[in-house]
PDB file of C-alpha atoms in Angstrom:
ATOM      1  CA  UNK A   1      82.816  45.282   3.459  1.00 62.00           C
ATOM      2  CA  UNK A   2      81.490  42.307   1.487  1.00 68.00           C
ATOM      3  CA  UNK A   3      84.730  41.901  -0.463  1.00 63.00           C
ATOM      4  CA  UNK A   4      86.750  41.982   2.745  1.00 60.00           C
ATOM      5  CA  UNK A   5      84.582  39.335   4.356  1.00 60.00           C
ATOM      6  CA  UNK A   6      84.389  37.288   1.143  1.00 63.00           C
ATOM      7  CA  UNK A   7      88.131  36.751   1.300  1.00 61.00           C
ATOM      8  CA  UNK A   8      87.702  35.027   4.682  1.00 59.00           C
ATOM      9  CA  UNK A   9      84.889  32.701   3.634  1.00 62.00           C
ATOM     10  CA  UNK A  10      85.692  29.090   2.845  1.00 47.00           C
ATOM     11  CA  UNK A  11      83.365  26.640   1.145  1.00 42.00           C
ATOM     12  CA  UNK A  12      81.815  23.994   3.325  1.00 41.00           C
ATOM     13  CA  UNK A  13      78.647  22.431   4.511  1.00 38.00           C
ATOM     14  CA  UNK A  14      76.550  24.304   6.994  1.00 37.00           C
ATOM     15  CA  UNK A  15      72.827  24.154   6.450  1.00 35.00           C
ATOM     16  CA  UNK A  16      70.832  24.416   9.578  1.00 31.00           C
ATOM     17  CA  UNK A  17      67.575  23.919  11.095  1.00 31.00           C
ATOM     18  CA  UNK A  18      67.342  26.680  13.597  1.00 34.00           C
ATOM     19  CA  UNK A  19      64.576  27.750  15.818  1.00 32.00           C
ATOM     20  CA  UNK A  20      61.138  28.053  14.479  1.00 31.00           C
ATOM     21  CA  UNK A  21      60.717  30.877  16.943  1.00 32.00           C
ATOM     22  CA  UNK A  22      57.745  32.956  15.871  1.00 32.00           C
ATOM     23  CA  UNK A  23      56.412  33.543  19.355  1.00 35.00           C
ATOM     24  CA  UNK A  24      54.366  31.383  21.661  1.00 31.00           C
ATOM     25  CA  UNK A  25      50.684  31.567  20.862  1.00 34.00           C
ATOM     26  CA  UNK A  26      48.714  29.310  23.162  1.00 30.00           C
ATOM     27  CA  UNK A  27      45.911  31.829  22.975  1.00 32.00           C
ATOM     28  CA  UNK A  28      45.378  30.418  19.474  1.00 36.00           C
ATOM     29  CA  UNK A  29      45.363  26.625  20.036  1.00 38.00           C
ATOM     30  CA  UNK A  30      44.645  23.766  17.716  1.00 38.00           C
ATOM     31  CA  UNK A  31      40.979  24.706  17.590  1.00 38.00           C
ATOM     32  CA  UNK A  32      41.732  28.049  15.976  1.00 40.00           C
ATOM     33  CA  UNK A  33      39.794  28.503  12.760  1.00 40.00           C
ATOM     34  CA  UNK A  34      42.003  27.926   9.688  1.00 44.00           C
ATOM     35  CA  UNK A  35      42.397  30.655   7.108  1.00 48.00           C
ATOM     36  CA  UNK A  36      40.084  30.360   4.144  1.00 52.00           C
ATOM     37  CA  UNK A  37      41.454  29.042   0.869  1.00 65.00           C
ATOM     38  CA  UNK A  38      42.287  31.829  -1.539  1.00 75.00           C
ATOM     39  CA  UNK A  39      44.025  32.292  -4.889  1.00 89.00           C
ATOM     40  CA  UNK A  40      47.511  33.770  -5.129  1.00 94.00           C
ATOM     41  CA  UNK A  41      47.124  37.561  -5.013  1.00 96.00           C
ATOM     42  CA  UNK A  42      48.580  39.531  -7.933  1.00 97.00           C
ATOM     43  CA  UNK A  43      50.892  41.311  -5.479  1.00 98.00           C
ATOM     44  CA  UNK A  44      52.862  38.059  -5.034  1.00 98.00           C
ATOM     45  CA  UNK A  45      55.616  36.903  -7.411  1.00 98.00           C
ATOM     46  CA  UNK A  46      57.745  33.787  -7.672  1.00 98.00           C
ATOM     47  CA  UNK A  47      61.246  34.849  -6.671  1.00 98.00           C
ATOM     48  CA  UNK A  48      62.917  33.670  -9.886  1.00 98.00           C
ATOM     49  CA  UNK A  49      60.811  36.170 -11.807  1.00 98.00           C
ATOM     50  CA  UNK A  50      62.864  38.821 -10.016  1.00 98.00           C
ATOM     51  CA  UNK A  51      66.118  36.967  -9.194  1.00 98.00           C
ATOM     52  CA  UNK A  52      66.666  34.274 -11.854  1.00 98.00           C
ATOM     53  CA  UNK A  53      69.992  33.139 -10.398  1.00 97.00           C
ATOM     54  CA  UNK A  54      68.994  32.779  -6.750  1.00 98.00           C
ATOM     55  CA  UNK A  55      69.559  29.359  -5.165  1.00 98.00           C
ATOM     56  CA  UNK A  56      66.597  27.531  -3.638  1.00 98.00           C
ATOM     57  CA  UNK A  57      66.513  24.774  -1.025  1.00 98.00           C
ATOM     58  CA  UNK A  58      62.829  24.801  -0.075  1.00 98.00           C
ATOM     59  CA  UNK A  59      62.946  22.544   2.959  1.00 98.00           C
ATOM     60  CA  UNK A  60      59.217  22.195   3.636  1.00 98.00           C
ATOM     61  CA  UNK A  61      58.629  20.795   0.166  1.00 98.00           C
ATOM     62  CA  UNK A  62      61.137  18.067   1.023  1.00 97.00           C
ATOM     63  CA  UNK A  63      61.354  15.720   3.993  1.00 97.00           C
ATOM     64  CA  UNK A  64      64.454  17.450   5.330  1.00 97.00           C
ATOM     65  CA  UNK A  65      62.758  19.568   7.962  1.00 98.00           C
ATOM     66  CA  UNK A  66      61.788  19.284  11.614  1.00 97.00           C
ATOM     67  CA  UNK A  67      58.395  17.756  10.743  1.00 98.00           C
ATOM     68  CA  UNK A  68      60.139  15.023   8.740  1.00 97.00           C
ATOM     69  CA  UNK A  69      57.731  15.076   5.799  1.00 97.00           C
ATOM     70  CA  UNK A  70      56.451  17.322   3.030  1.00 98.00           C
ATOM     71  CA  UNK A  71      54.439  20.060   4.689  1.00 98.00           C
ATOM     72  CA  UNK A  72      50.836  20.885   3.795  1.00 98.00           C
ATOM     73  CA  UNK A  73      50.523  23.574   1.124  1.00 98.00           C
ATOM     74  CA  UNK A  74      53.980  22.999  -0.390  1.00 98.00           C
ATOM     75  CA  UNK A  75      53.064  21.505  -3.763  1.00 98.00           C
ATOM     76  CA  UNK A  76      56.227  22.770  -5.504  1.00 98.00           C
ATOM     77  CA  UNK A  77      59.745  23.827  -4.424  1.00 98.00           C
ATOM     78  CA  UNK A  78      59.053  27.495  -5.122  1.00 98.00           C
ATOM     79  CA  UNK A  79      59.440  30.783  -3.291  1.00 98.00           C
ATOM     80  CA  UNK A  80      56.588  33.277  -3.396  1.00 98.00           C
ATOM     81  CA  UNK A  81      56.994  36.754  -1.908  1.00 98.00           C
ATOM     82  CA  UNK A  82      55.244  40.077  -2.180  1.00 98.00           C
ATOM     83  CA  UNK A  83      56.685  42.046  -5.061  1.00 98.00           C
ATOM     84  CA  UNK A  84      58.169  44.603  -2.660  1.00 98.00           C
ATOM     85  CA  UNK A  85      60.021  41.953  -0.672  1.00 98.00           C
ATOM     86  CA  UNK A  86      61.236  40.194  -3.821  1.00 98.00           C
ATOM     87  CA  UNK A  87      62.577  43.410  -5.320  1.00 98.00           C
ATOM     88  CA  UNK A  88      64.370  44.344  -2.100  1.00 98.00           C
ATOM     89  CA  UNK A  89      65.892  40.856  -2.002  1.00 98.00           C
ATOM     90  CA  UNK A  90      67.015  41.377  -5.583  1.00 98.00           C
ATOM     91  CA  UNK A  91      69.139  44.314  -4.453  1.00 98.00           C
ATOM     92  CA  UNK A  92      70.753  42.108  -1.826  1.00 98.00           C
ATOM     93  CA  UNK A  93      71.542  39.494  -4.456  1.00 98.00           C
ATOM     94  CA  UNK A  94      73.140  42.093  -6.753  1.00 98.00           C
ATOM     95  CA  UNK A  95      75.582  43.112  -4.049  1.00 98.00           C
ATOM     96  CA  UNK A  96      76.454  39.561  -3.127  1.00 98.00           C
ATOM     97  CA  UNK A  97      76.991  38.278  -6.656  1.00 98.00           C
ATOM     98  CA  UNK A  98      79.339  41.175  -7.360  1.00 98.00           C
ATOM     99  CA  UNK A  99      81.561  39.637  -4.693  1.00 97.00           C
ATOM    100  CA  UNK A 100      81.251  35.998  -5.747  1.00 98.00           C
ATOM    101  CA  UNK A 101      78.437  35.136  -3.335  1.00 98.00           C
ATOM    102  CA  UNK A 102      74.750  34.292  -3.617  1.00 98.00           C
ATOM    103  CA  UNK A 103      71.661  34.031  -1.480  1.00 98.00           C
ATOM    104  CA  UNK A 104      70.183  30.603  -0.854  1.00 98.00           C
ATOM    105  CA  UNK A 105      66.550  30.520   0.253  1.00 99.00           C
ATOM    106  CA  UNK A 106      65.015  27.914   2.565  1.00 99.00           C
ATOM    107  CA  UNK A 107      61.503  29.320   2.861  1.00 99.00           C
ATOM    108  CA  UNK A 108      59.422  32.323   1.786  1.00 98.00           C
ATOM    109  CA  UNK A 109      55.650  32.696   1.888  1.00 98.00           C
ATOM    110  CA  UNK A 110      54.147  29.937   4.023  1.00 98.00           C
ATOM    111  CA  UNK A 111      50.455  29.011   3.773  1.00 98.00           C
ATOM    112  CA  UNK A 112      48.469  29.065   7.002  1.00 98.00           C
ATOM    113  CA  UNK A 113      47.709  25.373   6.418  1.00 98.00           C
ATOM    114  CA  UNK A 114      51.467  24.710   6.713  1.00 98.00           C
ATOM    115  CA  UNK A 115      51.558  26.500  10.054  1.00 98.00           C
ATOM    116  CA  UNK A 116      48.593  24.392  11.153  1.00 98.00           C
ATOM    117  CA  UNK A 117      50.613  21.307  10.130  1.00 98.00           C
ATOM    118  CA  UNK A 118      53.456  22.464  12.397  1.00 98.00           C
ATOM    119  CA  UNK A 119      51.026  22.863  15.298  1.00 97.00           C
ATOM    120  CA  UNK A 120      49.604  19.359  14.796  1.00 97.00           C
ATOM    121  CA  UNK A 121      53.119  17.939  14.649  1.00 97.00           C
ATOM    122  CA  UNK A 122      54.121  19.737  17.844  1.00 96.00           C
ATOM    123  CA  UNK A 123      51.084  18.326  19.645  1.00 95.00           C
ATOM    124  CA  UNK A 124      52.103  14.761  18.754  1.00 97.00           C
ATOM    125  CA  UNK A 125      54.805  14.350  21.375  1.00 95.00           C
ATOM    126  CA  UNK A 126      55.457  10.730  20.368  1.00 96.00           C
ATOM    127  CA  UNK A 127      56.731  11.783  16.925  1.00 97.00           C
ATOM    128  CA  UNK A 128      60.405  12.502  17.571  1.00 96.00           C
ATOM    129  CA  UNK A 129      61.965  11.094  14.406  1.00 96.00           C
ATOM    130  CA  UNK A 130      63.796  14.365  13.625  1.00 97.00           C
ATOM    131  CA  UNK A 131      64.834  15.208  17.173  1.00 97.00           C
ATOM    132  CA  UNK A 132      68.459  14.130  16.717  1.00 97.00           C
ATOM    133  CA  UNK A 133      69.043  16.889  14.182  1.00 98.00           C
ATOM    134  CA  UNK A 134      66.623  19.732  14.828  1.00 97.00           C
ATOM    135  CA  UNK A 135      65.913  19.811  18.575  1.00 97.00           C
ATOM    136  CA  UNK A 136      68.288  17.401  20.320  1.00 97.00           C
ATOM    137  CA  UNK A 137      68.300  19.370  23.590  1.00 95.00           C
ATOM    138  CA  UNK A 138      64.647  20.454  23.647  1.00 95.00           C
ATOM    139  CA  UNK A 139      61.763  18.460  25.124  1.00 95.00           C
ATOM    140  CA  UNK A 140      59.063  18.386  22.446  1.00 96.00           C
ATOM    141  CA  UNK A 141      56.416  18.875  25.116  1.00 94.00           C
ATOM    142  CA  UNK A 142      57.822  22.371  25.652  1.00 93.00           C
ATOM    143  CA  UNK A 143      57.832  23.611  22.049  1.00 91.00           C
ATOM    144  CA  UNK A 144      54.802  25.856  22.584  1.00 89.00           C
ATOM    145  CA  UNK A 145      55.841  27.043  26.042  1.00 88.00           C
ATOM    146  CA  UNK A 146      59.378  27.788  24.915  1.00 86.00           C
ATOM    147  CA  UNK A 147      58.167  29.675  21.844  1.00 85.00           C
ATOM    148  CA  UNK A 148      59.449  27.424  19.082  1.00 89.00           C
ATOM    149  CA  UNK A 149      56.030  26.754  17.536  1.00 92.00           C
ATOM    150  CA  UNK A 150      53.132  29.203  17.198  1.00 93.00           C
ATOM    151  CA  UNK A 151      49.721  29.225  15.563  1.00 95.00           C
ATOM    152  CA  UNK A 152      50.559  32.207  13.358  1.00 96.00           C
ATOM    153  CA  UNK A 153      53.673  32.965  11.311  1.00 97.00           C
ATOM    154  CA  UNK A 154      54.934  36.152   9.716  1.00 97.00           C
ATOM    155  CA  UNK A 155      55.794  34.018   6.693  1.00 98.00           C
ATOM    156  CA  UNK A 156      52.084  33.765   5.905  1.00 98.00           C
ATOM    157  CA  UNK A 157      51.988  37.526   5.291  1.00 98.00           C
ATOM    158  CA  UNK A 158      54.313  37.078   2.311  1.00 98.00           C
ATOM    159  CA  UNK A 159      57.250  39.357   3.130  1.00 98.00           C
ATOM    160  CA  UNK A 160      59.349  37.092   5.353  1.00 98.00           C
ATOM    161  CA  UNK A 161      62.176  34.904   4.092  1.00 98.00           C
ATOM    162  CA  UNK A 162      64.562  32.318   5.580  1.00 98.00           C
ATOM    163  CA  UNK A 163      67.930  32.314   3.872  1.00 98.00           C
ATOM    164  CA  UNK A 164      71.701  32.027   3.989  1.00 99.00           C
ATOM    165  CA  UNK A 165      74.742  32.874   1.851  1.00 98.00           C
ATOM    166  CA  UNK A 166      76.619  30.525  -0.475  1.00 98.00           C
ATOM    167  CA  UNK A 167      79.957  31.011  -2.218  1.00 98.00           C
ATOM    168  CA  UNK A 168      80.013  30.806  -6.014  1.00 98.00           C
ATOM    169  CA  UNK A 169      80.283  28.466  -7.726  1.00 98.00           C
ATOM    170  CA  UNK A 170      78.022  26.763  -5.211  1.00 97.00           C
ATOM    171  CA  UNK A 171      79.744  23.777  -3.597  1.00 97.00           C
ATOM    172  CA  UNK A 172      77.949  20.418  -3.579  1.00 97.00           C
ATOM    173  CA  UNK A 173      75.530  19.659  -0.773  1.00 96.00           C
ATOM    174  CA  UNK A 174      75.229  16.443   1.192  1.00 96.00           C
ATOM    175  CA  UNK A 175      72.367  14.200   0.110  1.00 95.00           C
ATOM    176  CA  UNK A 176      69.742  13.964   2.806  1.00 95.00           C
ATOM    177  CA  UNK A 177      68.674  10.420   3.657  1.00 93.00           C
ATOM    178  CA  UNK A 178      65.397  10.718   5.595  1.00 89.00           C
ATOM    179  CA  UNK A 179      65.885  10.052   9.295  1.00 82.00           C
ATOM    180  CA  UNK A 180      69.223   8.289   8.755  1.00 86.00           C
ATOM    181  CA  UNK A 181      72.075  10.810   8.557  1.00 84.00           C
ATOM    182  CA  UNK A 182      70.859  13.024  11.406  1.00 94.00           C
ATOM    183  CA  UNK A 183      73.468  14.990  13.358  1.00 97.00           C
ATOM    184  CA  UNK A 184      72.773  17.695  15.902  1.00 98.00           C
ATOM    185  CA  UNK A 185      72.250  21.026  14.151  1.00 98.00           C
ATOM    186  CA  UNK A 186      74.521  22.876  16.584  1.00 98.00           C
ATOM    187  CA  UNK A 187      77.573  20.688  15.965  1.00 98.00           C
ATOM    188  CA  UNK A 188      80.599  22.355  14.335  1.00 97.00           C
ATOM    189  CA  UNK A 189      80.743  23.117  10.656  1.00 97.00           C
ATOM    190  CA  UNK A 190      81.692  19.912   8.856  1.00 96.00           C
ATOM    191  CA  UNK A 191      80.150  17.727  11.576  1.00 97.00           C
ATOM    192  CA  UNK A 192      76.480  18.687  11.201  1.00 97.00           C
ATOM    193  CA  UNK A 193      74.448  18.189   8.003  1.00 97.00           C
ATOM    194  CA  UNK A 194      76.542  19.172   4.982  1.00 97.00           C
ATOM    195  CA  UNK A 195      74.597  22.189   3.752  1.00 97.00           C
ATOM    196  CA  UNK A 196      76.490  24.165   1.108  1.00 98.00           C
ATOM    197  CA  UNK A 197      76.003  27.542   2.762  1.00 98.00           C
ATOM    198  CA  UNK A 198      78.809  29.337   4.550  1.00 98.00           C
ATOM    199  CA  UNK A 199      79.314  28.607   8.248  1.00 98.00           C
ATOM    200  CA  UNK A 200      76.568  30.357  10.210  1.00 98.00           C
ATOM    201  CA  UNK A 201      77.209  28.481  13.445  1.00 98.00           C
ATOM    202  CA  UNK A 202      74.200  26.152  13.306  1.00 98.00           C
ATOM    203  CA  UNK A 203      72.003  24.542  10.710  1.00 98.00           C
ATOM    204  CA  UNK A 204      68.735  26.042   9.460  1.00 98.00           C
ATOM    205  CA  UNK A 205      65.746  25.619  11.815  1.00 98.00           C
ATOM    206  CA  UNK A 206      67.951  24.643  14.733  1.00 97.00           C
ATOM    207  CA  UNK A 207      65.889  24.771  17.936  1.00 97.00           C
ATOM    208  CA  UNK A 208      68.718  26.004  20.116  1.00 96.00           C
ATOM    209  CA  UNK A 209      69.942  29.257  21.661  1.00 95.00           C
ATOM    210  CA  UNK A 210      72.993  29.053  19.411  1.00 97.00           C
ATOM    211  CA  UNK A 211      70.650  30.045  16.581  1.00 97.00           C
ATOM    212  CA  UNK A 212      70.108  33.452  18.175  1.00 96.00           C
ATOM    213  CA  UNK A 213      71.630  35.890  15.716  1.00 98.00           C
ATOM    214  CA  UNK A 214      73.977  37.614  18.182  1.00 98.00           C
ATOM    215  CA  UNK A 215      74.878  34.546  20.236  1.00 98.00           C
ATOM    216  CA  UNK A 216      78.286  35.296  21.720  1.00 97.00           C
ATOM    217  CA  UNK A 217      79.370  31.698  22.338  1.00 97.00           C
ATOM    218  CA  UNK A 218      80.063  31.093  18.644  1.00 98.00           C
ATOM    219  CA  UNK A 219      83.484  31.337  17.061  1.00 97.00           C
ATOM    220  CA  UNK A 220      84.611  34.375  15.052  1.00 98.00           C
ATOM    221  CA  UNK A 221      83.850  32.918  11.612  1.00 98.00           C
ATOM    222  CA  UNK A 222      80.107  32.262  12.038  1.00 98.00           C
ATOM    223  CA  UNK A 223      79.701  35.542  13.891  1.00 98.00           C
ATOM    224  CA  UNK A 224      81.338  37.381  10.993  1.00 98.00           C
ATOM    225  CA  UNK A 225      79.114  35.591   8.490  1.00 98.00           C
ATOM    226  CA  UNK A 226      75.970  36.398  10.437  1.00 98.00           C
ATOM    227  CA  UNK A 227      77.051  40.031  10.620  1.00 98.00           C
ATOM    228  CA  UNK A 228      77.511  40.092   6.850  1.00 98.00           C
ATOM    229  CA  UNK A 229      74.020  38.710   6.225  1.00 98.00           C
ATOM    230  CA  UNK A 230      72.437  41.019   8.800  1.00 98.00           C
ATOM    231  CA  UNK A 231      74.207  44.111   7.512  1.00 98.00           C
ATOM    232  CA  UNK A 232      73.307  43.637   3.870  1.00 98.00           C
ATOM    233  CA  UNK A 233      69.714  42.594   4.586  1.00 98.00           C
ATOM    234  CA  UNK A 234      69.141  45.599   6.838  1.00 98.00           C
ATOM    235  CA  UNK A 235      70.680  47.875   4.234  1.00 98.00           C
ATOM    236  CA  UNK A 236      67.910  46.854   1.840  1.00 98.00           C
ATOM    237  CA  UNK A 237      65.006  47.193   4.247  1.00 98.00           C
ATOM    238  CA  UNK A 238      64.761  43.888   6.102  1.00 99.00           C
ATOM    239  CA  UNK A 239      64.589  43.296   9.848  1.00 98.00           C
ATOM    240  CA  UNK A 240      66.050  40.217  11.513  1.00 98.00           C
ATOM    241  CA  UNK A 241      64.227  38.060  14.052  1.00 96.00           C
ATOM    242  CA  UNK A 242      66.860  37.927  16.777  1.00 96.00           C
ATOM    243  CA  UNK A 243      66.298  34.256  17.672  1.00 94.00           C
ATOM    244  CA  UNK A 244      66.846  32.979  14.128  1.00 96.00           C
ATOM    245  CA  UNK A 245      69.903  34.101  12.185  1.00 98.00           C
ATOM    246  CA  UNK A 246      68.194  33.096   8.907  1.00 98.00           C
ATOM    247  CA  UNK A 247      64.844  34.887   9.396  1.00 98.00           C
ATOM    248  CA  UNK A 248      64.197  38.336   7.855  1.00 98.00           C
ATOM    249  CA  UNK A 249      61.033  40.378   7.287  1.00 98.00           C
ATOM    250  CA  UNK A 250      60.638  43.414   5.049  1.00 98.00           C
ATOM    251  CA  UNK A 251      60.284  46.365   7.413  1.00 98.00           C
ATOM    252  CA  UNK A 252      57.547  48.018   5.344  1.00 98.00           C
ATOM    253  CA  UNK A 253      55.658  44.827   4.505  1.00 98.00           C
ATOM    254  CA  UNK A 254      52.493  45.500   2.475  1.00 98.00           C
ATOM    255  CA  UNK A 255      50.250  43.003   4.341  1.00 98.00           C
ATOM    256  CA  UNK A 256      51.143  43.399   8.037  1.00 98.00           C
ATOM    257  CA  UNK A 257      47.816  41.999   9.264  1.00 97.00           C
ATOM    258  CA  UNK A 258      46.875  39.450   6.581  1.00 97.00           C
ATOM    259  CA  UNK A 259      47.672  35.724   6.784  1.00 97.00           C
ATOM    260  CA  UNK A 260      47.305  34.042   3.399  1.00 98.00           C
ATOM    261  CA  UNK A 261      46.490  30.412   2.718  1.00 98.00           C
ATOM    262  CA  UNK A 262      47.015  29.703  -0.994  1.00 98.00           C
ATOM    263  CA  UNK A 263      49.116  26.689  -1.989  1.00 98.00           C
ATOM    264  CA  UNK A 264      52.647  26.950  -3.304  1.00 98.00           C
ATOM    265  CA  UNK A 265      52.385  25.311  -6.737  1.00 96.00           C
TER     266      UNK A 265
END
């Protein structure tokens, strides 16, 4: 299946900023107690220990994200995951590279302090400097009500990953100029930010219904690409969050009820 789809993939620029839809959690408002600081558990590994050739584009370490600045807890552009999730992702990468493709990761483990940063940002309705790219059709006042921002994230449990697929050799990616070259994340491939992933229909972290994995309004190419990613990730034990084409969690995650708060460094 991968080889058949690979023959239809063309290089281009489609990185996207899809929904940050982890459920609406107003029961846990800004006053919620933050998670305690803790060291990195031995059950966590940096992804390149398991997949040396994986591509990384850790958006929350950079300013190219919906917050518009480096996010709390991201001290290095690294990807930490539980060993089980990393090893399962390694099997995905093996299949893709055999067909001239590779995973590209946007985010992995996310400290609770980063989630708290998102909540503070969402509460500041005057800060709309990234709206033109990430949520052009969403009123920031509704981010909690509409479920785009929550006080807890599955990423903090260490077995959730945001990612896409890139053709090899990886094509060049557009240089992000903070708050200057912003184009709506749902615009067609080639018109939105020039991410080097294959066309998935929107950019990463795009707060829009077009980011829903099975959105039927998209053209055949992004729907095929999403199906490829979903099929191979599910084959190796991951479950997709249906409102974000890029978001996958290991089905048998080892810490289903623990939210960690160590820095990424």
